[in-house]
Amino acid sequence: MAALICTKAGHRPRLIYRIHLDRGPATGRRKGFTETDYARLLDAAHQQFGGPVVLVWDNLNTHASRTMHDLIAARLWLTVHQLPLYAPELNPVEGVGSYLKRPLANLTKHSLDQLTGLVKTRLKRKTGPLN
């Protein structure tokens, strides 16, 4: 899951997220989110909020790659600030992951689709309508 906590003056904070399902091994394919996946998430945030976006980002290798730098440079409405190398206390999205992982640790799901449904239900219950 990749998520952004978005704030705009005069509005409630929103969580915009995407879930990536990895359905097994594939040679030469990245298991997680690609730079293009992250760019689409940022584009969705920009479209929903209709203005410039200031992004405070951790140092995941995909976030700091040359490809990502090029995608960021192409978005004039986007300003990016990198967090220090290890600073989970400064990254509010870390709390979302923790909120999801604790109660799911002992559950057995039979498929990725069931797990995805449960994650979406928990997010909606906690924060209201999300996308």
Short mmCIF file of N, CA and C in Angstrom, two decimals:
data_model
loop_
_atom_site.label_atom_id
_atom_site.label_comp_id
_atom_site.label_asym_id
_atom_site.label_seq_id
_atom_site.Cartn_x
_atom_site.Cartn_y
_atom_site.Cartn_z
N MET A 1 0.84 -1.17 0.00
CA MET A 1 0.00 0.00 0.00
C MET A 1 0.89 1.24 0.00
N ALA A 2 0.53 2.20 -0.77
CA ALA A 2 1.18 3.51 -0.76
C ALA A 2 0.10 4.52 -0.38
N ALA A 3 0.45 5.47 0.47
CA ALA A 3 -0.55 6.41 0.94
C ALA A 3 0.04 7.81 1.10
N LEU A 4 -0.84 8.78 0.95
CA LEU A 4 -0.51 10.19 1.19
C LEU A 4 -1.52 10.72 2.19
N ILE A 5 -1.06 11.42 3.20
CA ILE A 5 -1.96 12.16 4.07
C ILE A 5 -1.94 13.58 3.55
N CYS A 6 -3.09 14.04 3.08
CA CYS A 6 -3.19 15.33 2.41
C CYS A 6 -3.95 16.32 3.27
N THR A 7 -3.40 17.52 3.37
CA THR A 7 -4.07 18.58 4.11
C THR A 7 -4.22 19.79 3.21
N LYS A 8 -5.30 20.51 3.44
CA LYS A 8 -5.56 21.76 2.72
C LYS A 8 -6.27 22.67 3.71
N ALA A 9 -5.83 23.91 3.78
CA ALA A 9 -6.41 24.86 4.73
C ALA A 9 -7.93 24.89 4.60
N GLY A 10 -8.61 24.79 5.73
CA GLY A 10 -10.07 24.86 5.75
C GLY A 10 -10.77 23.55 5.45
N HIS A 11 -10.02 22.48 5.22
CA HIS A 11 -10.61 21.17 4.91
C HIS A 11 -10.05 20.11 5.87
N ARG A 12 -10.81 19.02 6.00
CA ARG A 12 -10.34 17.89 6.79
C ARG A 12 -9.17 17.22 6.07
N PRO A 13 -8.21 16.71 6.83
CA PRO A 13 -7.14 15.93 6.18
C PRO A 13 -7.74 14.70 5.50
N ARG A 14 -7.12 14.28 4.42
CA ARG A 14 -7.58 13.11 3.66
C ARG A 14 -6.44 12.15 3.48
N LEU A 15 -6.82 10.89 3.40
CA LEU A 15 -5.86 9.84 3.08
C LEU A 15 -6.16 9.37 1.67
N ILE A 16 -5.17 9.50 0.81
CA ILE A 16 -5.30 9.00 -0.56
C ILE A 16 -4.33 7.84 -0.67
N TYR A 17 -4.84 6.69 -1.08
CA TYR A 17 -3.98 5.51 -1.10
C TYR A 17 -4.22 4.66 -2.33
N ARG A 18 -3.26 3.80 -2.58
CA ARG A 18 -3.37 2.80 -3.64
C ARG A 18 -2.85 1.49 -3.06
N ILE A 19 -3.46 0.40 -3.46
CA ILE A 19 -3.03 -0.93 -3.03
C ILE A 19 -2.47 -1.66 -4.25
N HIS A 20 -1.31 -2.24 -4.07
CA HIS A 20 -0.66 -2.98 -5.15
C HIS A 20 -0.71 -4.46 -4.80
N LEU A 21 -1.30 -5.26 -5.65
CA LEU A 21 -1.37 -6.70 -5.44
C LEU A 21 -0.29 -7.38 -6.26
N ASP A 22 0.59 -8.08 -5.58
CA ASP A 22 1.61 -8.85 -6.27
C ASP A 22 1.13 -10.29 -6.34
N ARG A 23 0.84 -10.77 -7.50
CA ARG A 23 0.24 -12.09 -7.66
C ARG A 23 1.26 -13.17 -7.99
N GLY A 24 2.46 -13.04 -7.50
CA GLY A 24 3.44 -14.11 -7.67
C GLY A 24 4.66 -13.67 -8.43
N PRO A 25 5.64 -14.56 -8.48
CA PRO A 25 6.92 -14.21 -9.11
C PRO A 25 6.81 -13.99 -10.61
N ALA A 26 7.57 -13.05 -11.06
CA ALA A 26 7.69 -12.80 -12.49
C ALA A 26 9.11 -12.28 -12.72
N THR A 27 9.79 -12.87 -13.64
CA THR A 27 11.18 -12.51 -13.90
C THR A 27 11.28 -11.06 -14.39
N GLY A 28 12.15 -10.30 -13.75
CA GLY A 28 12.41 -8.94 -14.19
C GLY A 28 11.34 -7.93 -13.82
N ARG A 29 10.40 -8.30 -12.97
CA ARG A 29 9.31 -7.39 -12.59
C ARG A 29 9.47 -7.00 -11.13
N ARG A 30 9.34 -5.73 -10.84
CA ARG A 30 9.42 -5.24 -9.47
C ARG A 30 8.16 -5.68 -8.71
N LYS A 31 8.35 -6.13 -7.47
CA LYS A 31 7.22 -6.62 -6.68
C LYS A 31 6.36 -5.48 -6.14
N GLY A 32 6.99 -4.38 -5.82
CA GLY A 32 6.26 -3.28 -5.20
C GLY A 32 5.89 -2.20 -6.19
N PHE A 33 5.61 -1.03 -5.64
CA PHE A 33 5.24 0.12 -6.46
C PHE A 33 6.41 0.60 -7.29
N THR A 34 6.13 0.99 -8.51
CA THR A 34 7.14 1.56 -9.40
C THR A 34 7.07 3.09 -9.31
N GLU A 35 8.03 3.74 -9.91
CA GLU A 35 8.00 5.20 -9.96
C GLU A 35 6.73 5.69 -10.64
N THR A 36 6.30 5.00 -11.69
CA THR A 36 5.07 5.39 -12.40
C THR A 36 3.85 5.25 -11.49
N ASP A 37 3.82 4.21 -10.66
CA ASP A 37 2.71 4.04 -9.71
C ASP A 37 2.66 5.21 -8.73
N TYR A 38 3.82 5.61 -8.22
CA TYR A 38 3.86 6.74 -7.30
C TYR A 38 3.45 8.03 -8.01
N ALA A 39 3.89 8.22 -9.24
CA ALA A 39 3.51 9.42 -9.99
C ALA A 39 2.00 9.48 -10.18
N ARG A 40 1.37 8.34 -10.45
CA ARG A 40 -0.09 8.31 -10.60
C ARG A 40 -0.79 8.68 -9.29
N LEU A 41 -0.26 8.22 -8.17
CA LEU A 41 -0.82 8.58 -6.87
C LEU A 41 -0.71 10.08 -6.64
N LEU A 42 0.44 10.66 -6.97
CA LEU A 42 0.61 12.11 -6.82
C LEU A 42 -0.31 12.87 -7.76
N ASP A 43 -0.48 12.39 -8.98
CA ASP A 43 -1.39 13.03 -9.93
C ASP A 43 -2.83 13.00 -9.40
N ALA A 44 -3.22 11.89 -8.77
CA ALA A 44 -4.56 11.78 -8.20
C ALA A 44 -4.75 12.80 -7.07
N ALA A 45 -3.74 12.96 -6.23
CA ALA A 45 -3.82 13.95 -5.14
C ALA A 45 -3.94 15.36 -5.72
N HIS A 46 -3.14 15.65 -6.73
CA HIS A 46 -3.18 16.96 -7.37
C HIS A 46 -4.56 17.22 -7.98
N GLN A 47 -5.11 16.24 -8.64
CA GLN A 47 -6.42 16.39 -9.28
C GLN A 47 -7.51 16.60 -8.23
N GLN A 48 -7.46 15.86 -7.14
CA GLN A 48 -8.49 15.99 -6.11
C GLN A 48 -8.42 17.31 -5.37
N PHE A 49 -7.21 17.82 -5.14
CA PHE A 49 -7.08 19.06 -4.40
C PHE A 49 -6.99 20.29 -5.28
N GLY A 50 -6.72 20.11 -6.55
CA GLY A 50 -6.78 21.21 -7.50
C GLY A 50 -5.80 22.34 -7.26
N GLY A 51 -4.62 22.04 -6.79
CA GLY A 51 -3.63 23.08 -6.57
C GLY A 51 -2.26 22.49 -6.42
N PRO A 52 -1.30 23.34 -6.06
CA PRO A 52 0.06 22.84 -5.89
C PRO A 52 0.12 21.81 -4.75
N VAL A 53 1.09 20.91 -4.85
CA VAL A 53 1.28 19.87 -3.85
C VAL A 53 2.70 20.01 -3.29
N VAL A 54 2.79 20.01 -1.97
CA VAL A 54 4.08 19.97 -1.29
C VAL A 54 4.16 18.59 -0.66
N LEU A 55 5.14 17.82 -1.07
CA LEU A 55 5.29 16.44 -0.63
C LEU A 55 6.48 16.31 0.28
N VAL A 56 6.27 15.72 1.45
CA VAL A 56 7.35 15.41 2.38
C VAL A 56 7.50 13.90 2.31
N TRP A 57 8.66 13.45 1.85
CA TRP A 57 8.84 12.06 1.47
C TRP A 57 9.99 11.42 2.21
N ASP A 58 9.84 10.11 2.49
CA ASP A 58 10.95 9.37 3.08
C ASP A 58 11.95 9.01 1.99
N ASN A 59 12.94 8.24 2.34
CA ASN A 59 14.04 7.96 1.42
C ASN A 59 14.01 6.55 0.84
N LEU A 60 12.82 6.04 0.61
CA LEU A 60 12.70 4.75 -0.07
C LEU A 60 13.45 4.85 -1.40
N ASN A 61 14.12 3.77 -1.79
CA ASN A 61 14.95 3.86 -3.00
C ASN A 61 14.15 4.28 -4.22
N THR A 62 12.90 3.87 -4.33
CA THR A 62 12.07 4.27 -5.47
C THR A 62 11.79 5.77 -5.44
N HIS A 63 11.62 6.34 -4.24
CA HIS A 63 11.36 7.77 -4.12
C HIS A 63 12.56 8.61 -4.53
N ALA A 64 13.74 8.07 -4.34
CA ALA A 64 14.96 8.84 -4.59
C ALA A 64 15.65 8.48 -5.90
N SER A 65 15.01 7.68 -6.73
CA SER A 65 15.65 7.23 -7.97
C SER A 65 15.72 8.35 -9.01
N ARG A 66 16.58 8.17 -9.99
CA ARG A 66 16.71 9.13 -11.10
C ARG A 66 15.40 9.24 -11.86
N THR A 67 14.73 8.10 -12.08
CA THR A 67 13.44 8.11 -12.78
C THR A 67 12.43 8.95 -12.02
N MET A 68 12.39 8.79 -10.68
CA MET A 68 11.44 9.55 -9.88
C MET A 68 11.77 11.04 -9.92
N HIS A 69 13.05 11.36 -9.87
CA HIS A 69 13.45 12.78 -9.97
C HIS A 69 12.96 13.38 -11.29
N ASP A 70 13.05 12.62 -12.37
CA ASP A 70 12.58 13.11 -13.67
C ASP A 70 11.06 13.29 -13.68
N LEU A 71 10.34 12.33 -13.08
CA LEU A 71 8.87 12.45 -13.01
C LEU A 71 8.46 13.66 -12.17
N ILE A 72 9.18 13.91 -11.09
CA ILE A 72 8.89 15.07 -10.24
C ILE A 72 9.17 16.36 -11.00
N ALA A 73 10.28 16.42 -11.70
CA ALA A 73 10.65 17.63 -12.44
C ALA A 73 9.63 17.99 -13.51
N ALA A 74 8.93 17.00 -14.02
CA ALA A 74 7.92 17.24 -15.06
C ALA A 74 6.61 17.78 -14.49
N ARG A 75 6.48 17.80 -13.18
CA ARG A 75 5.26 18.27 -12.52
C ARG A 75 5.56 19.60 -11.83
N LEU A 76 5.28 20.69 -12.52
CA LEU A 76 5.62 22.01 -12.00
C LEU A 76 4.84 22.36 -10.73
N TRP A 77 3.73 21.70 -10.50
CA TRP A 77 2.88 21.93 -9.33
C TRP A 77 3.38 21.18 -8.10
N LEU A 78 4.45 20.40 -8.22
CA LEU A 78 4.92 19.54 -7.15
C LEU A 78 6.26 20.02 -6.58
N THR A 79 6.30 20.19 -5.26
CA THR A 79 7.53 20.49 -4.54
C THR A 79 7.78 19.35 -3.57
N VAL A 80 8.99 18.81 -3.58
CA VAL A 80 9.32 17.65 -2.75
C VAL A 80 10.40 18.00 -1.74
N HIS A 81 10.18 17.59 -0.50
CA HIS A 81 11.18 17.70 0.56
C HIS A 81 11.43 16.29 1.09
N GLN A 82 12.70 15.91 1.19
CA GLN A 82 13.06 14.58 1.68
C GLN A 82 13.21 14.61 3.21
N LEU A 83 12.69 13.59 3.87
CA LEU A 83 12.91 13.42 5.30
C LEU A 83 14.35 12.98 5.54
N PRO A 84 14.84 13.12 6.76
CA PRO A 84 16.16 12.56 7.09
C PRO A 84 16.15 11.04 6.82
N LEU A 85 17.32 10.43 6.79
CA LEU A 85 17.43 9.02 6.41
C LEU A 85 16.52 8.10 7.23
N TYR A 86 16.47 8.22 8.54
CA TYR A 86 15.57 7.39 9.33
C TYR A 86 14.80 8.29 10.27
N ALA A 87 13.54 8.54 9.95
CA ALA A 87 12.73 9.44 10.77
C ALA A 87 11.26 9.04 10.74
N PRO A 88 10.92 7.81 11.18
CA PRO A 88 9.52 7.38 11.13
C PRO A 88 8.59 8.27 11.97
N GLU A 89 9.13 8.89 13.01
CA GLU A 89 8.31 9.76 13.86
C GLU A 89 7.88 11.04 13.13
N LEU A 90 8.55 11.38 12.04
CA LEU A 90 8.20 12.56 11.25
C LEU A 90 7.27 12.23 10.09
N ASN A 91 6.99 10.94 9.87
CA ASN A 91 6.21 10.50 8.73
C ASN A 91 4.85 9.99 9.20
N PRO A 92 3.78 10.78 9.08
CA PRO A 92 2.47 10.37 9.60
C PRO A 92 1.90 9.12 8.93
N VAL A 93 2.33 8.81 7.72
CA VAL A 93 1.81 7.62 7.05
C VAL A 93 2.30 6.35 7.75
N GLU A 94 3.41 6.42 8.48
CA GLU A 94 3.89 5.26 9.23
C GLU A 94 2.83 4.79 10.22
N GLY A 95 2.09 5.71 10.80
CA GLY A 95 1.03 5.35 11.74
C GLY A 95 -0.11 4.60 11.08
N VAL A 96 -0.39 4.91 9.83
CA VAL A 96 -1.44 4.20 9.08
C VAL A 96 -1.05 2.74 8.91
N GLY A 97 0.19 2.50 8.54
CA GLY A 97 0.67 1.13 8.38
C GLY A 97 0.59 0.36 9.69
N SER A 98 0.99 1.00 10.77
CA SER A 98 0.93 0.37 12.08
C SER A 98 -0.52 0.05 12.46
N TYR A 99 -1.42 0.99 12.21
CA TYR A 99 -2.84 0.79 12.51
C TYR A 99 -3.39 -0.43 11.77
N LEU A 100 -2.97 -0.62 10.54
CA LEU A 100 -3.46 -1.74 9.74
C LEU A 100 -2.82 -3.06 10.14
N LYS A 101 -1.54 -3.06 10.44
CA LYS A 101 -0.82 -4.31 10.66
C LYS A 101 -1.16 -4.99 11.98
N ARG A 102 -1.33 -4.23 13.05
CA ARG A 102 -1.56 -4.84 14.36
C ARG A 102 -2.75 -5.79 14.36
N PRO A 103 -3.96 -5.35 14.01
CA PRO A 103 -5.10 -6.27 14.09
C PRO A 103 -5.11 -7.33 12.99
N LEU A 104 -4.37 -7.15 11.93
CA LEU A 104 -4.36 -8.13 10.84
C LEU A 104 -3.35 -9.25 11.07
N ALA A 105 -2.48 -9.09 12.07
CA ALA A 105 -1.38 -10.03 12.26
C ALA A 105 -1.84 -11.46 12.48
N ASN A 106 -2.92 -11.66 13.19
CA ASN A 106 -3.35 -13.03 13.51
C ASN A 106 -4.51 -13.52 12.67
N LEU A 107 -4.89 -12.78 11.65
CA LEU A 107 -6.00 -13.21 10.80
C LEU A 107 -5.48 -14.05 9.64
N THR A 108 -6.26 -15.04 9.27
CA THR A 108 -5.92 -15.86 8.12
C THR A 108 -6.87 -15.50 6.99
N LYS A 109 -6.32 -15.08 5.90
CA LYS A 109 -7.11 -14.79 4.71
C LYS A 109 -6.73 -15.79 3.64
N HIS A 110 -7.68 -16.16 2.83
CA HIS A 110 -7.45 -17.19 1.83
C HIS A 110 -7.00 -16.64 0.49
N SER A 111 -7.09 -15.34 0.30
CA SER A 111 -6.66 -14.78 -0.97
C SER A 111 -6.25 -13.32 -0.79
N LEU A 112 -5.51 -12.81 -1.77
CA LEU A 112 -5.14 -11.39 -1.75
C LEU A 112 -6.37 -10.51 -1.83
N ASP A 113 -7.38 -10.94 -2.57
CA ASP A 113 -8.60 -10.14 -2.69
C ASP A 113 -9.30 -10.00 -1.34
N GLN A 114 -9.33 -11.06 -0.52
CA GLN A 114 -9.93 -10.98 0.80
C GLN A 114 -9.14 -10.04 1.70
N LEU A 115 -7.81 -10.14 1.65
CA LEU A 115 -6.97 -9.27 2.45
C LEU A 115 -7.14 -7.81 2.02
N THR A 116 -7.17 -7.57 0.73
CA THR A 116 -7.37 -6.21 0.21
C THR A 116 -8.70 -5.64 0.69
N GLY A 117 -9.76 -6.44 0.61
CA GLY A 117 -11.07 -5.99 1.08
C GLY A 117 -11.06 -5.63 2.55
N LEU A 118 -10.38 -6.44 3.36
CA LEU A 118 -10.30 -6.17 4.79
C LEU A 118 -9.53 -4.87 5.07
N VAL A 119 -8.43 -4.67 4.36
CA VAL A 119 -7.65 -3.43 4.54
C VAL A 119 -8.50 -2.22 4.17
N LYS A 120 -9.19 -2.26 3.05
CA LYS A 120 -10.03 -1.13 2.64
C LYS A 120 -11.14 -0.87 3.66
N THR A 121 -11.75 -1.93 4.19
CA THR A 121 -12.81 -1.78 5.19
C THR A 121 -12.27 -1.11 6.44
N ARG A 122 -11.09 -1.55 6.90
CA ARG A 122 -10.51 -0.94 8.10
C ARG A 122 -10.17 0.53 7.88
N LEU A 123 -9.64 0.87 6.69
CA LEU A 123 -9.33 2.27 6.40
C LEU A 123 -10.59 3.11 6.37
N LYS A 124 -11.66 2.61 5.75
CA LYS A 124 -12.90 3.37 5.69
C LYS A 124 -13.51 3.55 7.06
N ARG A 125 -13.45 2.53 7.89
CA ARG A 125 -14.00 2.61 9.24
C ARG A 125 -13.26 3.65 10.07
N LYS A 126 -11.95 3.74 9.87
CA LYS A 126 -11.14 4.66 10.66
C LYS A 126 -11.25 6.11 10.21
N THR A 127 -11.32 6.32 8.89
CA THR A 127 -11.21 7.70 8.39
C THR A 127 -12.38 8.18 7.57
N GLY A 128 -13.35 7.37 7.30
CA GLY A 128 -14.45 7.80 6.43
C GLY A 128 -14.13 7.48 4.99
N PRO A 129 -14.89 8.03 4.04
CA PRO A 129 -14.70 7.70 2.63
C PRO A 129 -13.30 8.03 2.15
N LEU A 130 -12.67 7.06 1.50
CA LEU A 130 -11.32 7.21 0.97
C LEU A 130 -11.29 6.75 -0.47
N ASN A 131 -10.18 7.00 -1.12
CA ASN A 131 -10.00 6.44 -2.46
C ASN A 131 -8.56 6.14 -2.71
#
